[in-house]
Coordinates of C-alpha atoms and ligand atoms in Angstrom, one line a residue:
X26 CA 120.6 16.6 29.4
X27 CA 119.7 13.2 28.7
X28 CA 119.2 12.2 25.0
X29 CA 117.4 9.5 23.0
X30 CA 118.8 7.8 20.4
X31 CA 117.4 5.1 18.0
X32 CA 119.1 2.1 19.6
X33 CA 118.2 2.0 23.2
X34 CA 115.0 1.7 23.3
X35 CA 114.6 -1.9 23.4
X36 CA 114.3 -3.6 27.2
X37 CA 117.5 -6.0 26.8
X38 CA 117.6 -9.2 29.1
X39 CA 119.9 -11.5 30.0
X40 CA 120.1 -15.3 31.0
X41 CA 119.3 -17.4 33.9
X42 CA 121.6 -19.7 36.4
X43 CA 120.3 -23.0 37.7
X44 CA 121.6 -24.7 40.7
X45 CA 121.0 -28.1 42.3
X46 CA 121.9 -30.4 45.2
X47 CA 121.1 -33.8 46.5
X48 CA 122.4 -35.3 49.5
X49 CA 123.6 -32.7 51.7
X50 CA 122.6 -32.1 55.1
X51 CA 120.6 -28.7 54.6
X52 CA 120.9 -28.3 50.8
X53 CA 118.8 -25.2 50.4
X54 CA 121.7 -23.3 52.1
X55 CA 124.4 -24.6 49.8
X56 CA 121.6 -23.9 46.8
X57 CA 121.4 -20.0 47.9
X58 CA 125.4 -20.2 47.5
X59 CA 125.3 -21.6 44.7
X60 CA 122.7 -19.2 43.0
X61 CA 124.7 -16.4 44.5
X62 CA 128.0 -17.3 42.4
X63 CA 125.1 -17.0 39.2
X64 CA 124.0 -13.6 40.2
X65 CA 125.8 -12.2 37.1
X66 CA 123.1 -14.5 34.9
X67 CA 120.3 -13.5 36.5
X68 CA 119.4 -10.4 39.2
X69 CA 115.8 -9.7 38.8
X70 CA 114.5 -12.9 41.4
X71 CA 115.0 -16.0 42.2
X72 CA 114.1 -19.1 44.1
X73 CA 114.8 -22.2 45.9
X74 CA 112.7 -25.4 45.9
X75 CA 113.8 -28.2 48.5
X76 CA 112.6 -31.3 49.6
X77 CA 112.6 -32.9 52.6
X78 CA 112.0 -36.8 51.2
X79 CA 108.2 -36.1 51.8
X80 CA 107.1 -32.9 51.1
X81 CA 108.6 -29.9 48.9
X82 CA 109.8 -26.1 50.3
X83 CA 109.5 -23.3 48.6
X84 CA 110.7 -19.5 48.2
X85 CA 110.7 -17.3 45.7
X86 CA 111.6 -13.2 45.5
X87 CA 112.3 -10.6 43.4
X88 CA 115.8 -9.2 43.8
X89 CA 119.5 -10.5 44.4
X90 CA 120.0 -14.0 46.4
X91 CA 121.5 -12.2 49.2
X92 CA 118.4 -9.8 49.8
X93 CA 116.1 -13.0 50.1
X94 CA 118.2 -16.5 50.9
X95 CA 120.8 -15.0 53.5
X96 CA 118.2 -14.8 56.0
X97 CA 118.3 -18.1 58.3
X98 CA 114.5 -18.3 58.5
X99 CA 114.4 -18.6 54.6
X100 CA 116.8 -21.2 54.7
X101 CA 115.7 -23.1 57.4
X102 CA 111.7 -22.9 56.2
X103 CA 113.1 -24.6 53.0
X104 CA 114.4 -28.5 54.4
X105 CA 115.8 -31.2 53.2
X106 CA 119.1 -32.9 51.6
X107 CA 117.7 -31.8 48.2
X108 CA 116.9 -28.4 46.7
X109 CA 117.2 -26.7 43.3
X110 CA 117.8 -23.3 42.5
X111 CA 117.2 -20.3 39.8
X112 CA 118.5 -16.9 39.4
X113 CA 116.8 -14.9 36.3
X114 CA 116.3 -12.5 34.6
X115 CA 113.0 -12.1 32.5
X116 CA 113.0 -12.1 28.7
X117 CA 109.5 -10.9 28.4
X118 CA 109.3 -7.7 30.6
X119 CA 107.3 -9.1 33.1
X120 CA 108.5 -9.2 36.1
X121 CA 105.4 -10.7 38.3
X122 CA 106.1 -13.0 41.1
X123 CA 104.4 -15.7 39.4
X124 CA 106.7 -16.5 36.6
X125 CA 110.3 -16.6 38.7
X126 CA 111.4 -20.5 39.3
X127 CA 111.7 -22.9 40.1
X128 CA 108.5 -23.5 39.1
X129 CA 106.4 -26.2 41.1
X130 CA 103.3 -28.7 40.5
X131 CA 101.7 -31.2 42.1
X132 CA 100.9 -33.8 39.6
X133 CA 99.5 -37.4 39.1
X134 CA 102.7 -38.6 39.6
X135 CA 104.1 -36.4 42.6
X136 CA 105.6 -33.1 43.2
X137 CA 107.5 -31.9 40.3
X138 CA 109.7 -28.6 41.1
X139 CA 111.7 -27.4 37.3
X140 CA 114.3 -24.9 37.1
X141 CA 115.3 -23.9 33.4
X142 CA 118.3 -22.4 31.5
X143 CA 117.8 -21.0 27.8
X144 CA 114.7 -20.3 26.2
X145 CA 112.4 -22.8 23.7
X146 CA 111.8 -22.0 20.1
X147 CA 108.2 -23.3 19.8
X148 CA 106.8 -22.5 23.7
X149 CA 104.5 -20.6 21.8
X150 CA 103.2 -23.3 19.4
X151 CA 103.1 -25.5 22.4
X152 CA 101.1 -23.4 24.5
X153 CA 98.4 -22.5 22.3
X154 CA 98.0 -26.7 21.5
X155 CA 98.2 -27.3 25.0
X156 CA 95.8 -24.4 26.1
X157 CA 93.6 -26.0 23.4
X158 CA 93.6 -29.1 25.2
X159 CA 92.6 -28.0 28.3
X160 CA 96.2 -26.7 30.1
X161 CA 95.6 -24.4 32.4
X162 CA 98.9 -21.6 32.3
X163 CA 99.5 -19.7 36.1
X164 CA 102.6 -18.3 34.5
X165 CA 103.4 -16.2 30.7
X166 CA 106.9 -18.5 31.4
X167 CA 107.5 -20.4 28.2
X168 CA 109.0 -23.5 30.9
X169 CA 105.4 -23.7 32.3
X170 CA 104.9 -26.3 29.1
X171 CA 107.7 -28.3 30.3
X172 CA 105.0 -28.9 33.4
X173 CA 102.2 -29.5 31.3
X174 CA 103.6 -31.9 29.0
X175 CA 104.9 -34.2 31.5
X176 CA 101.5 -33.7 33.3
X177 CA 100.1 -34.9 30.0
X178 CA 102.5 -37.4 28.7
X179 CA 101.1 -40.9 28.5
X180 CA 103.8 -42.5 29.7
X181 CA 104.3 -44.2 33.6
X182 CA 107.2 -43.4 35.3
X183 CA 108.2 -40.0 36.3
X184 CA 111.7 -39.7 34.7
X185 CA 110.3 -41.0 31.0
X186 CA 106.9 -38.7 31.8
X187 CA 110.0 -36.2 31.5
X188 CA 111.7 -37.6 28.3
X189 CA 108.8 -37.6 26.6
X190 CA 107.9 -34.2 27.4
X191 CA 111.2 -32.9 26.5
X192 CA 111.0 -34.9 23.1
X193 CA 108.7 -32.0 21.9
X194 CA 110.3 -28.9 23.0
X195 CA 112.7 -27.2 20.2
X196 CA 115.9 -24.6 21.5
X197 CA 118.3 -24.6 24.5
X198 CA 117.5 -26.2 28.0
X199 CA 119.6 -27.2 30.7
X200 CA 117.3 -28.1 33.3
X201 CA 117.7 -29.0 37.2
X202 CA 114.2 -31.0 38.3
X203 CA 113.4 -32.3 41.6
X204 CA 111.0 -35.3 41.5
X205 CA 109.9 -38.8 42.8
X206 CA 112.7 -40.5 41.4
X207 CA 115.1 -38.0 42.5
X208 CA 117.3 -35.0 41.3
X209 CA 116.8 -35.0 37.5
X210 CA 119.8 -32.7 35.1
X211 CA 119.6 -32.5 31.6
X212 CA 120.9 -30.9 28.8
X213 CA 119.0 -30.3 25.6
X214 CA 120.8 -32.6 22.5
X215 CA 122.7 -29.7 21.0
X216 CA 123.8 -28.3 24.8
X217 CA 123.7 -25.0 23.6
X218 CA 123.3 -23.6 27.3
X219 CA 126.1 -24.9 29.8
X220 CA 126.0 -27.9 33.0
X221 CA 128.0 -28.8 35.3
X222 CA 128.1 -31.8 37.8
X223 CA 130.0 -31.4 40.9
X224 CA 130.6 -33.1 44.2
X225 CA 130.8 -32.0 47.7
X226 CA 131.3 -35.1 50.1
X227 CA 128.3 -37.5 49.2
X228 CA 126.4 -34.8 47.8
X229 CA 126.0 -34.3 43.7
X230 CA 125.6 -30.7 42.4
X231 CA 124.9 -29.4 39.2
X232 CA 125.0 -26.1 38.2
X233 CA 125.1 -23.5 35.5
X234 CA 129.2 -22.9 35.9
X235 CA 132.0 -23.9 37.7
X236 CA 132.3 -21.3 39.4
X237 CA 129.5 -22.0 41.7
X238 CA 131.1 -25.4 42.7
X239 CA 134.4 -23.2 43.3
X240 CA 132.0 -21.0 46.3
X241 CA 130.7 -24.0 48.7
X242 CA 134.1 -25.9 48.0
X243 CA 132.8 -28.5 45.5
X244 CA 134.8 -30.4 43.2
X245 CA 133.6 -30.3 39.7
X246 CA 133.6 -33.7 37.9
X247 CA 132.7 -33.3 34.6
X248 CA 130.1 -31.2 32.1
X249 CA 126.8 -32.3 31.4
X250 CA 127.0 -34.1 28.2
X251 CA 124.7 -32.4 25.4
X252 CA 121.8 -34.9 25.4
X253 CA 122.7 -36.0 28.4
X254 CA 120.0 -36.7 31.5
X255 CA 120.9 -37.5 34.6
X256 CA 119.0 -39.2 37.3
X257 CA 120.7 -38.7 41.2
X258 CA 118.5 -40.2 44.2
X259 CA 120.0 -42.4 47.0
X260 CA 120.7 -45.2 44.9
X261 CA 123.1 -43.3 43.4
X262 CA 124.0 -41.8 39.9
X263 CA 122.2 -43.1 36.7
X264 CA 122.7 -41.1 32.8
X265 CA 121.3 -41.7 30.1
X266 CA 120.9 -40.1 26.3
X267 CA 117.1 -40.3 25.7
X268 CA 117.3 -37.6 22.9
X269 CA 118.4 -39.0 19.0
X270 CA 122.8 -37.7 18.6
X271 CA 123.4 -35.0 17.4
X272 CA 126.1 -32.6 17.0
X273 CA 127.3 -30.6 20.2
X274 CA 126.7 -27.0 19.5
X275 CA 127.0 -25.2 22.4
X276 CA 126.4 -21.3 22.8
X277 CA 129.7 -19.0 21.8
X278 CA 128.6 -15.8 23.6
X279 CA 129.2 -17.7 26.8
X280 CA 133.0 -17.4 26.3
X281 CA 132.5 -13.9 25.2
X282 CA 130.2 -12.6 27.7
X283 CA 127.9 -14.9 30.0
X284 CA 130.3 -16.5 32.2
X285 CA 132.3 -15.3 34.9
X286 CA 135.6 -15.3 33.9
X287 CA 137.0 -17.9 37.2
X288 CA 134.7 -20.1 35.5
X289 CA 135.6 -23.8 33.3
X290 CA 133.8 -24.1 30.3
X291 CA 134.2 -27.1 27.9
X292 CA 137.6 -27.5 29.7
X293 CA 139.1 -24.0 29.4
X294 CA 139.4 -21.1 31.8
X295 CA 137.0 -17.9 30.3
X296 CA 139.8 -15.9 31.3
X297 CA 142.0 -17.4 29.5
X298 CA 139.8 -18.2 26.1
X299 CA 139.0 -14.6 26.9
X300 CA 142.7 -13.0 26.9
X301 CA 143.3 -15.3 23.7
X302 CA 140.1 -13.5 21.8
X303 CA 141.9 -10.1 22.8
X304 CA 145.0 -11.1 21.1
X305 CA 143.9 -12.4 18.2
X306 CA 142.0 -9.2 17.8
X307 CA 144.9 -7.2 18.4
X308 CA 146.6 -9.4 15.2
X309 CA 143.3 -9.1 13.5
X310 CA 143.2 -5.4 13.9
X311 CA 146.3 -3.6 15.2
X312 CA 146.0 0.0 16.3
X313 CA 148.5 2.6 17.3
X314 CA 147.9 3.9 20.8
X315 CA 149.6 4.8 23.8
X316 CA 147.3 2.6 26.4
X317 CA 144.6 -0.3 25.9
X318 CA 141.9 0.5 28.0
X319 CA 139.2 -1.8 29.3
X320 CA 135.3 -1.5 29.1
X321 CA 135.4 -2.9 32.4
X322 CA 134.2 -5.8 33.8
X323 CA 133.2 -6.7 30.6
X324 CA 136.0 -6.0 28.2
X325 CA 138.9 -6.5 31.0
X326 CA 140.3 -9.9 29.9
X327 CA 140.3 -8.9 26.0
X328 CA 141.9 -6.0 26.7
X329 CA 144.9 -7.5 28.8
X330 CA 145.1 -9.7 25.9
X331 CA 145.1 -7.0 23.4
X332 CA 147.7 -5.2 25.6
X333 CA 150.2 -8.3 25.6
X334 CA 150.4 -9.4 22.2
X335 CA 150.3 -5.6 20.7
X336 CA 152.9 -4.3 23.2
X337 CA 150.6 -1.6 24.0
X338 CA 150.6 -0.6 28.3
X339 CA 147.0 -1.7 29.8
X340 CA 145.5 1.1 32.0
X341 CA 143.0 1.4 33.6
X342 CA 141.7 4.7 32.1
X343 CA 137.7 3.6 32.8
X344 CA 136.6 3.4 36.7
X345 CA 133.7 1.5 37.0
X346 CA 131.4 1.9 40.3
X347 CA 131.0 -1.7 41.7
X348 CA 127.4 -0.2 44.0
X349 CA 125.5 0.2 40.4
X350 CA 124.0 -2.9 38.6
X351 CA 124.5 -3.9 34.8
X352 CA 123.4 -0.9 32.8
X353 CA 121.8 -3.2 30.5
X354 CA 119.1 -4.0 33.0
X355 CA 118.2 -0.6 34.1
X356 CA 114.1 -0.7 33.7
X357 CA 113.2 2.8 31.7
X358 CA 115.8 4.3 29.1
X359 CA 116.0 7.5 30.6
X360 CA 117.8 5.3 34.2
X361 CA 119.8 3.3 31.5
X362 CA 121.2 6.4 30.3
X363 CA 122.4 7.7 34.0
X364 CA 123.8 4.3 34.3
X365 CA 126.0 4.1 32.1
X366 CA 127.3 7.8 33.8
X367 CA 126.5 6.1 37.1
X368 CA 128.6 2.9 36.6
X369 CA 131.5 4.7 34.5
X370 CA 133.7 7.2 35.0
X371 CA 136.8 8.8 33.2
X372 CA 140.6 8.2 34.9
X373 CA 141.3 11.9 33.6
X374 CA 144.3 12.2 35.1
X375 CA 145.7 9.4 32.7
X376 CA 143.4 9.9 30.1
X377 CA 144.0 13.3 28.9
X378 CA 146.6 14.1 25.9
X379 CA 147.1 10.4 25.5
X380 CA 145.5 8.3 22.2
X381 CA 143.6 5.1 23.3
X382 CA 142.2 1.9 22.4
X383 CA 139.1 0.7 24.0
X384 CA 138.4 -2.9 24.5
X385 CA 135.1 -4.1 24.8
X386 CA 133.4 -7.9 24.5
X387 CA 130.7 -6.8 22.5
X388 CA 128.4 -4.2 20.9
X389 CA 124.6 -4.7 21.4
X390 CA 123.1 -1.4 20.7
X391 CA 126.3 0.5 20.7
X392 CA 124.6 2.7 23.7
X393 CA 128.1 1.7 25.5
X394 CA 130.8 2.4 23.3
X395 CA 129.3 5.6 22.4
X396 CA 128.7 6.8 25.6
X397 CA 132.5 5.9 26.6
X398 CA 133.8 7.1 23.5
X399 CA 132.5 10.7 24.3
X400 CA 133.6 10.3 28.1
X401 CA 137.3 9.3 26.8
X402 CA 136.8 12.6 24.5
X403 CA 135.5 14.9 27.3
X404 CA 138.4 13.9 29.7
X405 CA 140.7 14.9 27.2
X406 CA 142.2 11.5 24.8
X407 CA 143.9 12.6 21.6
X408 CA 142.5 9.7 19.9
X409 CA 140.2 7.3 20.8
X410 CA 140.2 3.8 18.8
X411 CA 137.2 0.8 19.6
X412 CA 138.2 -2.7 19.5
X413 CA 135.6 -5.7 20.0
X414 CA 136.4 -9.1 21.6
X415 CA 133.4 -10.5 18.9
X416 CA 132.0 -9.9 15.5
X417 CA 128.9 -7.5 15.0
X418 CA 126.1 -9.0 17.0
X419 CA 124.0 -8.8 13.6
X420 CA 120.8 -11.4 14.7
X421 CA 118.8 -11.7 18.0
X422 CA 119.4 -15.0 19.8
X423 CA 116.1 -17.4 20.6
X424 CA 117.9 -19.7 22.3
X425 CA 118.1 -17.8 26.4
X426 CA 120.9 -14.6 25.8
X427 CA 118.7 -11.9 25.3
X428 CA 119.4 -9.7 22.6
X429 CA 116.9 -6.8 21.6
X430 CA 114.6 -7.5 18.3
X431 CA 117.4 -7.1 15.2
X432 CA 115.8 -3.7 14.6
X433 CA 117.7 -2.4 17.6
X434 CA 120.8 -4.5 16.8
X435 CA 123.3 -1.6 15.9
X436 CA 124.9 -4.0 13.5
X437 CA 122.0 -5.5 11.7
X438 CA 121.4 -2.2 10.8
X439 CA 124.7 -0.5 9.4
X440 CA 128.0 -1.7 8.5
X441 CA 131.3 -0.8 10.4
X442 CA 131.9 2.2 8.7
X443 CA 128.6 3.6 10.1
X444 CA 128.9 2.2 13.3
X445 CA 132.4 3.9 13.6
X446 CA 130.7 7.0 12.7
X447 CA 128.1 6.6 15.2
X448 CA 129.9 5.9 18.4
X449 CA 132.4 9.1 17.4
X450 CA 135.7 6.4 17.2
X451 CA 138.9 7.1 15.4
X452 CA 138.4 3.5 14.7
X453 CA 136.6 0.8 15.1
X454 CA 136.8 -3.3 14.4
X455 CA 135.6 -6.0 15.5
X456 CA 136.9 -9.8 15.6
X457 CA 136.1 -11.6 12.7
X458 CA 134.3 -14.9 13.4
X459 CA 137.0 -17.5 11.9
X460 CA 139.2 -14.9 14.6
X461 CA 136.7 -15.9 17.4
X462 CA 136.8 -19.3 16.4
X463 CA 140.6 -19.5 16.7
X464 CA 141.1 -17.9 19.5
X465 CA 138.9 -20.8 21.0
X466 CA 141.2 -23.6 19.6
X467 CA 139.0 -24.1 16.3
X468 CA 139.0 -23.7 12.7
X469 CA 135.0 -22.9 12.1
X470 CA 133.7 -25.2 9.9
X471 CA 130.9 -22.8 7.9
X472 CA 129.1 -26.2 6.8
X473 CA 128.7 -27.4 10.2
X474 CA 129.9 -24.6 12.7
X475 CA 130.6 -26.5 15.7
X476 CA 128.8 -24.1 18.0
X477 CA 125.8 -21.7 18.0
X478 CA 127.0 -18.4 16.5
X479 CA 123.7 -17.5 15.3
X480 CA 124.3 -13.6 16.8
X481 CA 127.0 -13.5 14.6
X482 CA 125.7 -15.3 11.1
X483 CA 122.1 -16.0 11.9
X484 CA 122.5 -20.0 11.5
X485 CA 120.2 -21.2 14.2
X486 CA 121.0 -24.8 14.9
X487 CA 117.6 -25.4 15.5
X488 CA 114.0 -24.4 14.3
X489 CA 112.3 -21.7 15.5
X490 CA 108.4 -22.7 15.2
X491 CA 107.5 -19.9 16.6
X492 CA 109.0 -17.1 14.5
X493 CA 108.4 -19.6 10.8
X494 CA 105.5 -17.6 10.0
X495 CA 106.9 -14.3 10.8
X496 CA 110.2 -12.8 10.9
X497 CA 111.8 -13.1 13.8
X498 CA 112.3 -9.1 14.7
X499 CA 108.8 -9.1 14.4
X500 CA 108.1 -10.7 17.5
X501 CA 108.7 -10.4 21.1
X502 CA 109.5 -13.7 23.2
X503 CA 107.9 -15.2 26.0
X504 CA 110.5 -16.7 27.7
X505 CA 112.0 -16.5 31.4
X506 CA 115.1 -18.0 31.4
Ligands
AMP13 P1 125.2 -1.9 24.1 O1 125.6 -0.7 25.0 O2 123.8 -2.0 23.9 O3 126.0 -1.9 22.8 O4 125.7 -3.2 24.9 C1 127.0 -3.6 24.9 C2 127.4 -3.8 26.4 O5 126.5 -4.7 27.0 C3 128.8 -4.5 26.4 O6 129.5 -3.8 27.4 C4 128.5 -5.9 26.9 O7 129.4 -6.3 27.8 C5 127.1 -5.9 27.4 N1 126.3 -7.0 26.9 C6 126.3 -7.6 25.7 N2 125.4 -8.5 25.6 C7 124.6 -8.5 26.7 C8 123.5 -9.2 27.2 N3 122.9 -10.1 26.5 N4 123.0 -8.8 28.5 C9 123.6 -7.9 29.2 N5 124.7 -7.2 28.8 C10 125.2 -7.5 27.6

């Protein structure tokens, strides 16, 4: 029988991927390769916008990329040596048609097609002054008042219509933009969402990760620099730092979590930075056990990192179904409990007699490890230990990783002890956040962390306009990215 429990009741979310191209023969089909390397950021729709040097393409669905953009009439509908690209998945709960990007206008100064990573902290303020003002909204997407404040700026040219715009906006954007003066990337000043450039012959990508440069054989040339916005038309490549300096803090949960493993962030392989977490966890918290045993896919590089620094055999003592999506984005709680049946399943034959420690990234609502926990317990473990590749996710992030309202944040609402008790572990710990830091080549500097942690110790790099008159968990988001 399926049972409720106090945690899971939240829809949680997750992020979006942005692709973009200029100067390829038929960019729209390298875009839908792109996006489908950033399938794990994003599976409830996406779309492509291209254009063709005088008039702009575009597609949008709900689903995977290769339900929609592996058809060849798709593709060949959307023309051109330029396209952008967006996989996502909603933060709101609405899932209408209307809302997935790239979103597209036709304005005073030309076609204007935006495709948005991360999420803005005062979309809200924005939308009511701009609403005020006249703006009409088609979409509840908080990147819609990207659109209307470059519609509105006063300024002339396109790119500086742009600048201006983005000089209002608060939180994390890394933005792909096709307009008249070309393929537009930018990065918001702290960069707390990742971007890439690449290169494939004459052509310049950007994209979300690596890893999507890596699937249409693309070289990657360097990050997007926080702050950074670059300008790609036929003339060739032009940055520029519009935004005042300020310190880098890009996100940490995309080492943890977000990004595929065969990915490059900031210079380091995920794998690697991920094997490194598992190890200093396993020096952090040691634990007795005769195998370490993945949360998989999620908890598989920790784990083999656990395994090699504690001496402990990995096995693979959790099968995971490859045909079932991320439980976390099953849409009613009673599928999201089957899923996590559907997706997991016991090696029993390994499992039983034997004491074991569990390695998972992270614990959101602790509807995972408790479920597993049991399963471990049911196909007979003598002991069954929890160990986390990241500190208690104790404060919902505003910034584009979706995290439920801190009211259904396991952690923000009991303390390890609790939580052990609650999942049914032998044990339980979690890295500590100086651990994190190290594992990623850092000592954290608690006066000016030198990324966004705020899951971990609520310091929010930025403000959050929206939320100042109400506490955050209060609220809901509107948000798309
Ligand atoms: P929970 O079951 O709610 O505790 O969620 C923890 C599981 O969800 C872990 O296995 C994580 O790999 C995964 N996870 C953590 N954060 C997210 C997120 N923002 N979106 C999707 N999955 C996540």
């Amino acid at each position: 029988m399926l049972t409720t429990h106090p945690f899971d009741d939240d829809k949680l979310k997750e992020e979006c991927g942005v692709f973009g191209v200029w100067g390829a023969e038929q960019a729209s089909s390298l875009v839908a390769l792109g996006l489908h390397a950033l399938q794990h950021r994003g599976q409830e729709a996406a779309g492509v916008v291209s254009f063709d040097g005088t008039n702009y393409h575009q597609y949008r669905a709900m689903g995977h990329v290769g339900g929609t953009f592996d058809k060849p009439k798709v593709i060949r509908k959307l023309a051109g040596p330029a396209g952008i690209g967006h996989v996502r998945y909603s933060t709101t709960g609405e899932t209408a048609l209307r809302n997935v990007q790239p979103l597209y206008a036709d304005l005073a100064m030309g076609g204007f097609a935006l495709a948005h990573n991360g999420n803005l902290s005062n979309a809200m303020t924005l939308r009511s002054e701009l609403n005020r003002r006249g703006s009409i909204f088609q979409s509840t997407s908080d990147t819609e008042v990207i659109i209307h404040l470059v519609a509105t700026s006063q300024k002339e040219k396109p790119v500086d219509r742009l600048t201006d715009a983005l000089r209002h906006v608060e939180g994390a954007y890394s933005l792909v933009c096709l307009m008249p003066e070309g393929l537009v990337a930018c990065r918001d000043p702290l960069g707390i969402r990742p971007l890439v450039m690449g290169k494939l012959g004459e052509a310049t990508i950007f994209a979300s990760e690596s890893v999507a440069f890596d699937v249409i054989g693309a070289t990657f040339i360097r990050e997007v620099d926080p702050g950074e916005m670059i300008v790609v038309n036929d003339e060739g490549l032009r940055s520029f730092r519009p935004f005042e300096p300020a310190r880098p803090r890009p996100c940490i949960f995309e080492h943890v979590y977000f990004s595929r493993p065969d990915s490059i962030i900031e210079g380091t392989s995920v794998y690697e930075t991920r094997k490194a977490i598992g190890a200093e966890l396993a020096r952090e918290a040691p634990c007795n056990a005769d195998f370490v045993v993945p949360i998989p896919d999620s908890g598989v590089p920790a784990a083999i990192g656990f395994s090699q620094a504690a001496h402990i055999p990995f096995e693979l003592g959790i099968i995971r179904s490859h045909y079932v999506g991320r439980t976390f984005i099953q849409p009613t709680q009673d599928v999201r409990h089957l899923g996590v049946k559907l997706k997991h399943n016991a090696n029993s034959a390994l499992i039983a007699g034997k004491s074991v420690v569990l390695v998972d990234d992270s614990v959101v609502r602790g509807t995972t490890s408790l479920r597993l926990v049991q399963m471990m317990r049911d196909a007979g473990a003598r002991e069954v230990h929890m160990r986390i590749a990241s500190p208690p996710t104790r404060h919902s992030c505003f910034y584009g990783v979706d995290t439920p309202k801190r009211s259904k944040l396991i952690a923000a609402q009991m303390g390890i002890e609790g939580m052990r008790d609650y999942i049914k572990a032998d044990s339980l710990a979690f890295i500590t956040l100086d651990g994190l830091y190290r594992a990623l080549g850092d000592e954290r500097d608690s006066q000016a962390p030198q990324r966004c942690d705020a899951c971990f110790s609520g310091d929010y790099p930025t403000h959050l306009t929206d939320f100042e008159n109400e506490p955050p968990e209060q609220l809901s988001l509107v948000s798309n990215t």
